[in-house]
Structures are given as structure tokens and as C-alpha cells.
GROMACS .gro file of C-alpha atoms in nm:
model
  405
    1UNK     CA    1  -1.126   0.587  -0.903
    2UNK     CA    2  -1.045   0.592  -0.529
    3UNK     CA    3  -1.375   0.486  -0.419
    4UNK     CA    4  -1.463   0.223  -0.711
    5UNK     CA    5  -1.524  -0.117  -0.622
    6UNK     CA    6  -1.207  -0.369  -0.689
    7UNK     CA    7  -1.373  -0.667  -0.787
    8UNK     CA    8  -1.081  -0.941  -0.871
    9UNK     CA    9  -1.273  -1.204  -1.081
   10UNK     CA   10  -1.107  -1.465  -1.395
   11UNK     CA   11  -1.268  -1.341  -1.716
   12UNK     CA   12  -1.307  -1.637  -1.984
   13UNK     CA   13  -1.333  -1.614  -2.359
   14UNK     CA   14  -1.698  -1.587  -2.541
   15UNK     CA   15  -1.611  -1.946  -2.695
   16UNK     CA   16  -1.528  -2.075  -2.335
   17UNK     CA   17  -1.836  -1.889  -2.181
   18UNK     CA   18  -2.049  -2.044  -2.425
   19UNK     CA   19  -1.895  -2.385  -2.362
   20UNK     CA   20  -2.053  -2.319  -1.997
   21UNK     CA   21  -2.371  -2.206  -2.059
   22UNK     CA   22  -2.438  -2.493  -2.290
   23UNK     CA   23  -2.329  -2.699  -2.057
   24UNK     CA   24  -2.593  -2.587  -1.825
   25UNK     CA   25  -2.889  -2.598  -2.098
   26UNK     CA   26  -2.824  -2.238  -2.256
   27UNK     CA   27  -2.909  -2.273  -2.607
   28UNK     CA   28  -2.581  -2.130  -2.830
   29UNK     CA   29  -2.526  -2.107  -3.205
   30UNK     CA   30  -2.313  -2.421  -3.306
   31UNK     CA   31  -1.949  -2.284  -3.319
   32UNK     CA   32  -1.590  -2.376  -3.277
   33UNK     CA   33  -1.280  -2.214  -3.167
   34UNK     CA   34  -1.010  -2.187  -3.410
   35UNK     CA   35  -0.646  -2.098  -3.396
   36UNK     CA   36  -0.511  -2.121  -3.722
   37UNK     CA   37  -0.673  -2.035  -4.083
   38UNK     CA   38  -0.717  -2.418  -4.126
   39UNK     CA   39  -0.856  -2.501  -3.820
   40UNK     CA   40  -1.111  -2.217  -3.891
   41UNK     CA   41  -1.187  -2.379  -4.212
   42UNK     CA   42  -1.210  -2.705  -4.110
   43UNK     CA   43  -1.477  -2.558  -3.825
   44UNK     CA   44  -1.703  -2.433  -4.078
   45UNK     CA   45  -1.741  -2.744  -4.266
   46UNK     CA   46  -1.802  -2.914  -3.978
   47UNK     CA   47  -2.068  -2.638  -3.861
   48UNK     CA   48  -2.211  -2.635  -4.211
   49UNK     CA   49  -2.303  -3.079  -4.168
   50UNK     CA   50  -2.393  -3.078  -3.852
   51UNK     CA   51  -2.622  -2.766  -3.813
   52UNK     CA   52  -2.678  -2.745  -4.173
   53UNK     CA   53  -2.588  -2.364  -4.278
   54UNK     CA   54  -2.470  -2.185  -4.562
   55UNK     CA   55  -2.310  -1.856  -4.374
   56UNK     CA   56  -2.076  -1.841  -4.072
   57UNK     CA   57  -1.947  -1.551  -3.840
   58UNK     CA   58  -1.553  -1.560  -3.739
   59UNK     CA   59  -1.502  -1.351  -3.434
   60UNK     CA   60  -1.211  -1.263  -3.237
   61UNK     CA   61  -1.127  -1.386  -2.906
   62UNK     CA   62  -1.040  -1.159  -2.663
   63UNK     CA   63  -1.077  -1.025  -2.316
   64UNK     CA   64  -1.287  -0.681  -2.435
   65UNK     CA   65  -1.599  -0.609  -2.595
   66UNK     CA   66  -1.670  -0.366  -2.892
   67UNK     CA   67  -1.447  -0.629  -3.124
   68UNK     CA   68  -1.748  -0.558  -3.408
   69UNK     CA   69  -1.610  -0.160  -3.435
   70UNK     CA   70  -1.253  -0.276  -3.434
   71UNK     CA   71  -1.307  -0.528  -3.758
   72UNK     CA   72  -1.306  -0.814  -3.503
   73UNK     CA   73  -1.624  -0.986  -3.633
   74UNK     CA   74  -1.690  -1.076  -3.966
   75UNK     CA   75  -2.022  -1.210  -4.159
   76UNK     CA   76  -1.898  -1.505  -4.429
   77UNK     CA   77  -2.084  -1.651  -4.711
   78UNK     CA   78  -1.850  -1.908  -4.836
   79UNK     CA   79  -1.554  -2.074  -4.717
   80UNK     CA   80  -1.314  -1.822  -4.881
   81UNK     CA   81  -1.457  -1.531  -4.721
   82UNK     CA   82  -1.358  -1.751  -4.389
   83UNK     CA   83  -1.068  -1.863  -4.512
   84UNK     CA   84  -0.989  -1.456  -4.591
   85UNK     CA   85  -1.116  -1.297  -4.268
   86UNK     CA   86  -1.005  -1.604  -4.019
   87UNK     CA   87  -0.691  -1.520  -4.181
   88UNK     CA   88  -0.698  -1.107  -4.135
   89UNK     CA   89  -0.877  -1.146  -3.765
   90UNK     CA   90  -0.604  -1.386  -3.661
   91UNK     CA   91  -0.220  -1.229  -3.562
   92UNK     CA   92  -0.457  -0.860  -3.573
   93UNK     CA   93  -0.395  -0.621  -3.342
   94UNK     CA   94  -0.778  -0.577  -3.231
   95UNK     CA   95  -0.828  -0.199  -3.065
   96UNK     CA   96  -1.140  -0.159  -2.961
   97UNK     CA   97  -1.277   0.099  -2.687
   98UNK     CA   98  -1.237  -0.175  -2.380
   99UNK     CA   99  -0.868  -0.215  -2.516
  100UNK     CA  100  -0.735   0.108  -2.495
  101UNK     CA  101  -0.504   0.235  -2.814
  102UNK     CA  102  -0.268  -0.036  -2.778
  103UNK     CA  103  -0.486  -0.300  -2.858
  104UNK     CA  104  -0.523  -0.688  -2.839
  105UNK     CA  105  -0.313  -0.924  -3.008
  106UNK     CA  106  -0.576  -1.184  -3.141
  107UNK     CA  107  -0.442  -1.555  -3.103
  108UNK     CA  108  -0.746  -1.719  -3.125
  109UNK     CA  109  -1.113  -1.723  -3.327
  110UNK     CA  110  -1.437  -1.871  -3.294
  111UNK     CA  111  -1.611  -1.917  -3.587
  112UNK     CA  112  -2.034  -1.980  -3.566
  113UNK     CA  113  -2.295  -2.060  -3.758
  114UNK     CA  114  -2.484  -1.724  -3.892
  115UNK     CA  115  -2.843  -1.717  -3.646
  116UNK     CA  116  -2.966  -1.447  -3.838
  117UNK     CA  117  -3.135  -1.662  -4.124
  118UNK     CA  118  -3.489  -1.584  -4.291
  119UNK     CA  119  -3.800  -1.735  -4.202
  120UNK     CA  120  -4.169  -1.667  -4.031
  121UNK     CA  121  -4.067  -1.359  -3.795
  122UNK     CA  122  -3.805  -1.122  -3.829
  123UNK     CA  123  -3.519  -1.184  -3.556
  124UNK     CA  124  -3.514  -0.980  -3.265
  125UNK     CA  125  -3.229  -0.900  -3.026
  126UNK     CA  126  -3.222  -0.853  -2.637
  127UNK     CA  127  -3.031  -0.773  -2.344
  128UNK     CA  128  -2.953  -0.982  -2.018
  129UNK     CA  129  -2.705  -0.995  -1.770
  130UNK     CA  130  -2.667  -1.139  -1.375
  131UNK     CA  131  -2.430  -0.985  -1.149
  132UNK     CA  132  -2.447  -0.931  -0.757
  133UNK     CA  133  -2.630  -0.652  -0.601
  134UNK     CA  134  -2.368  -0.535  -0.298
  135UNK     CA  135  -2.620  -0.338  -0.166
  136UNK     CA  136  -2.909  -0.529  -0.134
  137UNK     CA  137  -2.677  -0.888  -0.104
  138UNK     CA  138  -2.910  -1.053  -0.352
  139UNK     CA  139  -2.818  -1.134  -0.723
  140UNK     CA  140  -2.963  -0.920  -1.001
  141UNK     CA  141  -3.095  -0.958  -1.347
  142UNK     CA  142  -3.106  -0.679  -1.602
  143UNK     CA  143  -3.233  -0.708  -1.923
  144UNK     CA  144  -3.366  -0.496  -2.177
  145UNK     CA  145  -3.600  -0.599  -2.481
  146UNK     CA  146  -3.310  -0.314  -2.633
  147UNK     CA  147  -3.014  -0.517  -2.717
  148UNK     CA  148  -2.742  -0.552  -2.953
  149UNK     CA  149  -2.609  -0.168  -2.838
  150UNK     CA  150  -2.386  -0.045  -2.561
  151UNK     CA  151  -2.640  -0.110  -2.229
  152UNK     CA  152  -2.482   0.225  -2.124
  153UNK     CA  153  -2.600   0.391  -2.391
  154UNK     CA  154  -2.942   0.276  -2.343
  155UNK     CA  155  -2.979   0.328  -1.986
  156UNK     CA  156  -2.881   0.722  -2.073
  157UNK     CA  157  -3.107   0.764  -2.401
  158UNK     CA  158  -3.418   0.553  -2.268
  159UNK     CA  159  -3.398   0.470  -1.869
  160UNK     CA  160  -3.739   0.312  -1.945
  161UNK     CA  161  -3.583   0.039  -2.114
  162UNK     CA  162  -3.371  -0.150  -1.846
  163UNK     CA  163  -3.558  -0.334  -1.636
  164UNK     CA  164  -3.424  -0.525  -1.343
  165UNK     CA  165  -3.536  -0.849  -1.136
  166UNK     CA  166  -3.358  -0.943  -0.782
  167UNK     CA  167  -3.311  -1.280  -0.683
  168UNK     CA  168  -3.283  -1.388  -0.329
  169UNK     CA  169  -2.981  -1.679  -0.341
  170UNK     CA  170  -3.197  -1.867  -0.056
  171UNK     CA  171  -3.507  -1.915  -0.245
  172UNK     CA  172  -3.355  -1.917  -0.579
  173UNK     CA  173  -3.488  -1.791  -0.932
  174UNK     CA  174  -3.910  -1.830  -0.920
  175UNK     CA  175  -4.074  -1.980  -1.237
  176UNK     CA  176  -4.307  -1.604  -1.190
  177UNK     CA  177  -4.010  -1.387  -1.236
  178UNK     CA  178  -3.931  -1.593  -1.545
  179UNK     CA  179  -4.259  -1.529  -1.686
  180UNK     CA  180  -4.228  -1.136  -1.591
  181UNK     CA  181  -3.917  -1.091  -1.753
  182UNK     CA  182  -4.040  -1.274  -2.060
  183UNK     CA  183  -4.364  -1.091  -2.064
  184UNK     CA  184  -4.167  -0.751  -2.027
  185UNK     CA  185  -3.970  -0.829  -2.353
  186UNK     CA  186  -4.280  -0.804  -2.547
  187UNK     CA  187  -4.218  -1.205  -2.618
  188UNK     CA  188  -4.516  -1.423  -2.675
  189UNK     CA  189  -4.612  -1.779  -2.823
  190UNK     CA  190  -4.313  -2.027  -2.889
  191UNK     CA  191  -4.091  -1.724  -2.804
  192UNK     CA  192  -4.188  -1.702  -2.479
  193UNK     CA  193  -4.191  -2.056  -2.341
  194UNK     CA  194  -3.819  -2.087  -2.483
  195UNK     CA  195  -3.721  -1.752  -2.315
  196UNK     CA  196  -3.840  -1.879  -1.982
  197UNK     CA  197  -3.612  -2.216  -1.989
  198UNK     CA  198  -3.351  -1.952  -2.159
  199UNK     CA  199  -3.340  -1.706  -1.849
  200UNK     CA  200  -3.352  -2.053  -1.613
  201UNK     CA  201  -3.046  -2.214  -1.758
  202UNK     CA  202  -2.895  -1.873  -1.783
  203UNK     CA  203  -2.898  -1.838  -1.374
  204UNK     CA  204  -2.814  -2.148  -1.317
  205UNK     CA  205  -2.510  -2.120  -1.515
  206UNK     CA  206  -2.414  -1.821  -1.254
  207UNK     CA  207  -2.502  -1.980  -0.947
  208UNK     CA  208  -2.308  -2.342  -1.036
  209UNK     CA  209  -2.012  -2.193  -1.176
  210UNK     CA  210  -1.993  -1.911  -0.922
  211UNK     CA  211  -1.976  -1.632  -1.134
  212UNK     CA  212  -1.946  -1.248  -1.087
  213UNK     CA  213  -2.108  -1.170  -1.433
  214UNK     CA  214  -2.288  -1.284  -1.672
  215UNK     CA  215  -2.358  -1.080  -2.014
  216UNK     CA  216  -2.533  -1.180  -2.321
  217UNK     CA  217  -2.554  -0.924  -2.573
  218UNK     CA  218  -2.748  -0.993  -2.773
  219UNK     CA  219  -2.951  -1.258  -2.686
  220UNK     CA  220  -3.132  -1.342  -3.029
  221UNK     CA  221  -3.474  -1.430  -3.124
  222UNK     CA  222  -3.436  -1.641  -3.451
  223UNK     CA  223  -3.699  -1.625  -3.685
  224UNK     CA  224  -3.788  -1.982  -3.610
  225UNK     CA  225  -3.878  -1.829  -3.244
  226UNK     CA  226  -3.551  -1.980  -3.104
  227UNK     CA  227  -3.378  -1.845  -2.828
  228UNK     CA  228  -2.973  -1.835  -2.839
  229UNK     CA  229  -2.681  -1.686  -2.632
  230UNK     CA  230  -2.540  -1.458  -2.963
  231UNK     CA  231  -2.257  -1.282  -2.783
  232UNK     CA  232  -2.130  -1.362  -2.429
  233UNK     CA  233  -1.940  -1.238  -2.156
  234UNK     CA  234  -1.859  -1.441  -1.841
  235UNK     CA  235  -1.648  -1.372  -1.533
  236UNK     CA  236  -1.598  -1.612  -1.224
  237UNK     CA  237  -1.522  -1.481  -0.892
  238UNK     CA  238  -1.128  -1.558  -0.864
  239UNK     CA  239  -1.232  -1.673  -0.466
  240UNK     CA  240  -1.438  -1.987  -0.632
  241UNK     CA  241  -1.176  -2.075  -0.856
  242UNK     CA  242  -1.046  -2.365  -0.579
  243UNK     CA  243  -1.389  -2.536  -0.628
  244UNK     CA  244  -1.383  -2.541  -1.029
  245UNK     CA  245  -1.044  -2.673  -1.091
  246UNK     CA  246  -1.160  -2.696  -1.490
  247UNK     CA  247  -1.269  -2.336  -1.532
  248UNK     CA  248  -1.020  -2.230  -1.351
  249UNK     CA  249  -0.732  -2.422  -1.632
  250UNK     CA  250  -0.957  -2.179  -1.887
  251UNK     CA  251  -0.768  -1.903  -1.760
  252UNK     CA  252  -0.545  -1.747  -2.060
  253UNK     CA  253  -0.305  -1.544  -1.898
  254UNK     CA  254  -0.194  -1.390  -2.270
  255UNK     CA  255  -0.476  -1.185  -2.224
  256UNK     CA  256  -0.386  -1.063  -1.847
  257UNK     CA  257  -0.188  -0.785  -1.742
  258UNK     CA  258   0.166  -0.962  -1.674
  259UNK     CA  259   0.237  -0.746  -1.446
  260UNK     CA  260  -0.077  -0.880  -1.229
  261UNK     CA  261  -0.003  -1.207  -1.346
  262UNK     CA  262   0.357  -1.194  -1.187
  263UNK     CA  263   0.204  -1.072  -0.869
  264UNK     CA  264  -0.033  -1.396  -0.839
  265UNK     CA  265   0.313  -1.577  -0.829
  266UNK     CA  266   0.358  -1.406  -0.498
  267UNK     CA  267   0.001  -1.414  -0.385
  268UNK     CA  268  -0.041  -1.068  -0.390
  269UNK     CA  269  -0.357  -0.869  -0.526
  270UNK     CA  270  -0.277  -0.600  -0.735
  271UNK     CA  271  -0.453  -0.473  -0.976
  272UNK     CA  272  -0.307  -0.199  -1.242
  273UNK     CA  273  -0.439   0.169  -1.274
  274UNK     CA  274  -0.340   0.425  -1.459
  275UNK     CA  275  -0.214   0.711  -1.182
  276UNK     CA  276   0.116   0.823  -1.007
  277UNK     CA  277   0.143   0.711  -0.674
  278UNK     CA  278   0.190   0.310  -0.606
  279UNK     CA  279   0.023   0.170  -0.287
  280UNK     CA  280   0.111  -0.126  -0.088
  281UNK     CA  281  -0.139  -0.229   0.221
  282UNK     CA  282  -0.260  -0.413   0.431
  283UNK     CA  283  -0.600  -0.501   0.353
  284UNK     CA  284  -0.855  -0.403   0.104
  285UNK     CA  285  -1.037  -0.138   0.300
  286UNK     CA  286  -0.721   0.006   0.398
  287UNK     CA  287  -0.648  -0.018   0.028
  288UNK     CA  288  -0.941   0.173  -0.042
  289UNK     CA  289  -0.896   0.452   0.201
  290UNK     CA  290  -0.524   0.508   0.115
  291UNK     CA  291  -0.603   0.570  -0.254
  292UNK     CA  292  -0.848   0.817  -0.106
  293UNK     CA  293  -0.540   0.954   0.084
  294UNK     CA  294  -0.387   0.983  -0.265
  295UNK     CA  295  -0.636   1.126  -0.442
  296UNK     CA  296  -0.705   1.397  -0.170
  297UNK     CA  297  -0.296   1.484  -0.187
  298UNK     CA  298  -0.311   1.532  -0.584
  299UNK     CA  299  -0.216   1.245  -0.679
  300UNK     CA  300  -0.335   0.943  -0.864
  301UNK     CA  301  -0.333   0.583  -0.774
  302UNK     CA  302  -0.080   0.361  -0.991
  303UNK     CA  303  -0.248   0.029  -0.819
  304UNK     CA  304  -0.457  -0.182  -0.556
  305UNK     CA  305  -0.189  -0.369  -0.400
  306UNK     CA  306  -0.301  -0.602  -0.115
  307UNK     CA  307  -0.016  -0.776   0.074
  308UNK     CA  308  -0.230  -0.916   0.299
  309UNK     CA  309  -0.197  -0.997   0.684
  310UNK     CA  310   0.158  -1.118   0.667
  311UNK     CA  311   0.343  -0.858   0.557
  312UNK     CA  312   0.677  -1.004   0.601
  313UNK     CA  313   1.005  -0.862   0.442
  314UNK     CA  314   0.985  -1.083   0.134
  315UNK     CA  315   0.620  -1.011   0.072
  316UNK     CA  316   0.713  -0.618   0.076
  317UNK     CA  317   0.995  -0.707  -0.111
  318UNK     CA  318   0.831  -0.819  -0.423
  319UNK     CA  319   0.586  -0.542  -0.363
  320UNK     CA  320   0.832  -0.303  -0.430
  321UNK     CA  321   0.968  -0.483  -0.738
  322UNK     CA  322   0.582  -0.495  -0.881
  323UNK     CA  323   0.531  -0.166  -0.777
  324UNK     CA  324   0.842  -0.001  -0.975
  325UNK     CA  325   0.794  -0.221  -1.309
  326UNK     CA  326   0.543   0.046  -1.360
  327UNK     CA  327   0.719   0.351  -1.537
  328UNK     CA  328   0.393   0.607  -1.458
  329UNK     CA  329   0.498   0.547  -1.046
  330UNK     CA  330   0.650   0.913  -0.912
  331UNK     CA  331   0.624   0.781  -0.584
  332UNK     CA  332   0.518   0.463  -0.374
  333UNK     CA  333   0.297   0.502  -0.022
  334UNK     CA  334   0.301   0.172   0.235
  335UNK     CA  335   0.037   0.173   0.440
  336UNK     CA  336   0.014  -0.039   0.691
  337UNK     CA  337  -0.220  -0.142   1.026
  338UNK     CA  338  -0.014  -0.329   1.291
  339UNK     CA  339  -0.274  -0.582   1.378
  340UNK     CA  340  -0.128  -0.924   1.360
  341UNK     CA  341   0.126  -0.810   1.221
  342UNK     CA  342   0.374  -0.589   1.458
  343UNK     CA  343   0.498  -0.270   1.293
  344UNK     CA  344   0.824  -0.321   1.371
  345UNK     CA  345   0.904  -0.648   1.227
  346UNK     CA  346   0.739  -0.441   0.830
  347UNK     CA  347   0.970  -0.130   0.881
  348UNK     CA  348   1.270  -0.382   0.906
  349UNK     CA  349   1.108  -0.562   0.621
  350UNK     CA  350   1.093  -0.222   0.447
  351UNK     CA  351   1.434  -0.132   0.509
  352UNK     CA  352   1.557  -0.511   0.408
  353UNK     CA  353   1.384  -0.482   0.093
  354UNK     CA  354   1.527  -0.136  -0.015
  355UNK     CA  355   1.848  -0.251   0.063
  356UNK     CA  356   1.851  -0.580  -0.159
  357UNK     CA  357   1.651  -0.409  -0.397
  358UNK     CA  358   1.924  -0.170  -0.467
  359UNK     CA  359   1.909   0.210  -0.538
  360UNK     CA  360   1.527   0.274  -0.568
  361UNK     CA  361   1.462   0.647  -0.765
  362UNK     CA  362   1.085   0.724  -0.658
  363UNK     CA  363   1.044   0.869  -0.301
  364UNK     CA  364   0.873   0.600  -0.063
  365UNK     CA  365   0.656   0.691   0.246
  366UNK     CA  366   0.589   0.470   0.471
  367UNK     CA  367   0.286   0.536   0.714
  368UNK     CA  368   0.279   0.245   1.004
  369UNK     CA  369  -0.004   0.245   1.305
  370UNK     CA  370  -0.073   0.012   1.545
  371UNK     CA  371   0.138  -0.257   1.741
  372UNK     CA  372   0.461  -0.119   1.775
  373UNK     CA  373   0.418   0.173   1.541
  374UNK     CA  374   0.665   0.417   1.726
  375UNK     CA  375   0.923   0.130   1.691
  376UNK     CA  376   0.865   0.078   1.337
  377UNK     CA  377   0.875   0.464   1.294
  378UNK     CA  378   1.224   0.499   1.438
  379UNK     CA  379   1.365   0.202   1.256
  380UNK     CA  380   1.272   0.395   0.933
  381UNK     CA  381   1.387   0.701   1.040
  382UNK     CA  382   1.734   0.547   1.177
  383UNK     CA  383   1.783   0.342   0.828
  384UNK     CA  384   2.005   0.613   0.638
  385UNK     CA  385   1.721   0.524   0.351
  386UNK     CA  386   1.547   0.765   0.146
  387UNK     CA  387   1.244   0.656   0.293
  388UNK     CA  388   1.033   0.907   0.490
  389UNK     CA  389   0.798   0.775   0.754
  390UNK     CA  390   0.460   0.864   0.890
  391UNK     CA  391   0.201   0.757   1.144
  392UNK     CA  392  -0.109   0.936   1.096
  393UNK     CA  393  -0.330   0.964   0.780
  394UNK     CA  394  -0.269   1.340   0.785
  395UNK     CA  395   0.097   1.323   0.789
  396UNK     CA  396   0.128   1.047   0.511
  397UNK     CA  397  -0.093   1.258   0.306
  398UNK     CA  398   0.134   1.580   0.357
  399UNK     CA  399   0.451   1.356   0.274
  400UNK     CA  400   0.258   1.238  -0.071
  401UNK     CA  401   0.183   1.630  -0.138
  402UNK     CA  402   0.519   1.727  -0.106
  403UNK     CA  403   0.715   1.502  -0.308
  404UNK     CA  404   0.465   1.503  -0.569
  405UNK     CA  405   0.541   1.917  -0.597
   0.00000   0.00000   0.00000
């Protein structure tokens, strides 16, 4: 966990992601988000008269995937079954294995139109998704003509079957790459031509709405040769946000970590794990190195906790109260690089923020380096505070050994 990749992005419903990619010429099932058992109702009728079906799918809506194995999804034949499952999905407690064992409250449902329906061909499902490359700084498609099952699963069974395309963001997707990702999902005929305008719409869907992810799993073959978005998931890079004011009111912070959603109030990035040691920094790839520092003392890291270049008293202040709502935290390690900011003027901050805090009952270590570090140092060290201080790596990581032991 030290050395993954914190990625802060908004994720959105599969109701609000298709809103998007239809939007954007995606080609969806005709559906319609529900919150209570009459407003589900009401949505298959109007499903049933306007895209002329006999069978419907209610789904739950939340932020995790897997909601089929948890009893989140539900195939219905006539308006009771919708009435009866819209009215079981809703208020459930949805665990799934994204969720953890606590679950998902489920507040809201989208209920669709059934695509799998008879006709010439038999329907076919596939996989597709567009995220960012880091390390060759160009987007990527994957898709597999395997779909419908955990990608993960697939890529370990049959490597063979995940197939990826990389798109240079100056040139844009090419009409040929179209046509070979078609062509490698065995597609042909009216199949084909609709996949091509499918996988088109599909990136331009990521590009406008400056996404970090795009999954659809599956994407469906009909057996009219049609080409829809069956499942979706969709996250936007939380930097973009500024620019799309209207996805950006799609965020539904019932499904976020309140504990991260508090810290937004403060404008600081923190994202929850699931170790022992909070971490407040400076900067993300200071972040990243002092949960290596953790990790290499025996401990594990509790968050990512940016503070950012002003690390003022107030700032650290709230820190600390983020930091301790977490009951797993045995300890808490500050980390900061005097840069802009003078060493100094944090330790005071430190100290100012213990004391209105109150009596704090996790040890705190508090590693400072750079402008004014030895200052900072003996301001710590003068405080009367239970607060031990540190200016190289080695040191704070001998201070996180010992009061982990």
C-alpha cells in the first residue's frame, strides 16, 4: 500500500454515468432512476411505452461493483416482481466484495429495460474500459471480447484475452484503431459498424468530461446486432471538477467516506486506509515516501493526508482532529519539508493545535527539514508536549518503531 498510486477522482452512479455517455452518443438501455417503490413503478411503465418491453432489470445504486452477488440486481417480468424487488433492493444493506462486510445502504435504484431479448443472433457480452497510462502519458483502451466477469479474473485465467489500444491525446482516437478493436472482438456485419461509433462516443465521453475511468461491463451485443452500455462505471478526475460545474453537483456524498468528506471542508486531501499510523504532509510525494517510512518501521498507514504548501496552525489543526476520528490510529507522524513554508512557524502550529485540541492519547512525531528546521525542532522539544521530534528520515522512522513496540 505504501507505494500505490493515490488517485483522488469523484465517482458517479451507473444511472448518472449513463446519463453522460448518452449524452455524448453512447447507446444505453432506456432506464430511470428511482427512489421510492412508486417511482420505480411508475419508471417501468414509462420504459415499457416508450421502448416497448415486457421485462425490466432494477439495480442498486451504489459506489461498488459486484451488486449482482450481493442480490443488488434483479431480472422482472411484470410489474409486481418490480414492485417486490424495487421494494427489497431499496433501504438494503448491499455487501458486496468492493464494500467490505459493512456494506452499502441502498437509497436509490435504476430500473432498465431487459436488453437481453430473443431474436436473429444470440447476445454477446464484452469488455471496455479507458483510463490513463502514467507511464507512457497517453490514454488507454482495454477491452476484451470476454466480458460480463471480473476483468481480473480474466487477465489471470486467459492473458490472451485483454487486449489494449493507446491513444495519443494530441492526435486523438483514429477511425483504424476503431476498426482494430472491433475486428479483435470477433464482431462483423451490422455489429461491427455500430461498435465502431460505440468505441467513438465512448472516448469522447472521457476526453469531454475529463474522466479518470471509464468501465463498461458488459457492453452487450443485442440480438438485433445493437450495441449498448449494459453496466457502467465512471470516475472524473476531482482536478476537472471546476470546469463541469453540473457533474460535479452529481456528487452524492452519502456514498463517500465522511470522514474524507469533512476533510474537503478544510481543503485537505485525505484519503482513508486501513493501517495504524496517521500521516500528515506536505505534499504528495512526501506523502508517498513517509508511508514508505511507515511501512519500513512496522507499521501501517491509517491515511494520505496532504495539507498542502500552507501548513499553517489551523490547517494542522484540523489535521489532527481528522486524523484521531479514526479509532485504528496508534500513533500520528507529521512530516514536513520547510520550503515555503518555514519550519518554525508548523512546530508552533503543532504545538498550538495540541494545546486547543486538548489531551491527545496517541504518541505524535513530528519530523521537520528544511527552512528553519533546528528552530522548529527546539520549539517541539521546549513545548512540555508529548510530542517527540525528528529531523531526518532515519530518526522519524526509529521514533515510529518505538512507540509502536
Amino acid at each position: 500500500m505504501a507505494n500505490a498510486n493515490l488517485y483522488i477522482a469523484m465517482n458517479l452512479h451507473e444511472f448518472q454515468s449513463k446519463g453522460l455517455l448518452k449524452k455524448h452518443g453512447v447507446a444505453v438501455p432506456e432506464g430511470m432512476m428511482a427512489r421510492t417503490v412508486d417511482e420505480a413503478i411508475k419508471a417501468a411503465e414509462l420504459i415499457r411505452e416508450s421502448a416497448d418491453v415486457e421485462k425490466w432489470v432494477v439495480k442498486a445504486q451504489i459506489h461498488a461493483g459486484g451488486r449482482g452477488k450481493g442480490g443488488g440486481v434483479k431480472v422482472c417480468h411484470t410489474l409486481e416482481e418490480v414492485k417486490k424487488h424495487a421494494g427489497n433492493i431499496l433501504g438494503m444493506t448491499l455487501v458486496t466484495p468492493q464494500t467490505g462486510p459493512q456494506g452499502k445502504l441502498v437509497r436509490k435504484i435504476l430500473v432498465e429495460q431487459n436488453i437481453y431479448y430473443p431474436g436473429e443472433s444470440e447476445p454477446a457480452e464484452y469488455y471496455l474500459s479507458i483510463l490513463l497510462n502514467r507511464m507512457k502519458g497517453q490514454n488507454m483502451i482495454m477491452y476484451s471480447p470476454r466480458g460480463g466477469m471480473d476483468i481480473e479474473q480474466v487477465a489471470e485465467e486467459t492473458p490472451d484475452q485483454i487486449f489494449t489500444e493507446l491513444v495519443d491525446p494530441k492526435v486523438g482516437l483514429q477511425p483504424f484503431q476503431c476498426r482494430k478493436i472491433a475486428f479483435n472482438l470477433n464482431l462483423k456485419g451490422e455489429a461491427y459498424k455500430n461498435m465502431l461509433k460505440f468505441i467513438s462516443a465512448v472516448y469522447n465521453t472521457y476526453v469531454d468530461c475529463d474522466a479518470s475511468l471509464i468501465e463498461i461491463n458488459p457492453v452487450i451485443k443485442t440480438s438485433d446486432y445493437k450495441i449498448l452500455a449494459a453496466d457502467t462505471k465512471m470516475s472524473i478526475d476531482n482536478n476537472a471538477l471546476y470546469r463541469h460545474p453540473d457533474i460535479e453537483a452529481m456528487r452524492d456524498l452519502g456514498e463517500e467516506d465522511p470522514i474524507e468528506v469533512e476533510a474537503g471542508k478544510f481543503d485537505l486531501n485525505y484519503v482513508k486506509l486501513y493501517g495504524n499510523v496517521g500521516c500528515m504532509v506536505n505534499g504528495a510525494g512526501l506523502a508517498m515516501a513517509t508511508m514508505d517510512i511507515i511501512k519500513l518501521s512496522g507499521g501501517d498507514p491509517a491515511n494520505f493526508l496532504d495539507v498542502g504548501g500552507s501548513a499553517n496552525a489551523k490547517r494542522v489543526e484540523e489535521g489532527f482532529r481528522i486524523i484521531l476520528k479514526d479509532p485504528n490510529v496508534k500513533a500520528i507522524l507529521l512530516n514536513v519539508f520547510g520550503g515555503i513554508v518555514r519550519c518554525d512557524r508548523v512546530a508552533q502550529g503543532v504545538v498550538d493545535a495540541y494545546r486547543n485540541i486538548g489531551e491527545i492519547h496517541v504518541p505524535i512525531i513530528v519530523r521537520l527539514q528544511g527552512t528553519n528546521a533546528e528552530e522548529g525542532k527546539k520549539i517541539i522539544d521546549e513545548s512540555g508536549l508529548k510530542v517527540k521530534s525528528a529531523i531526518t528520515l532515519e530518526d522519524a522512522a526509529k521514533l515510529v518503531t518505538n512507540v509502536l513496540n
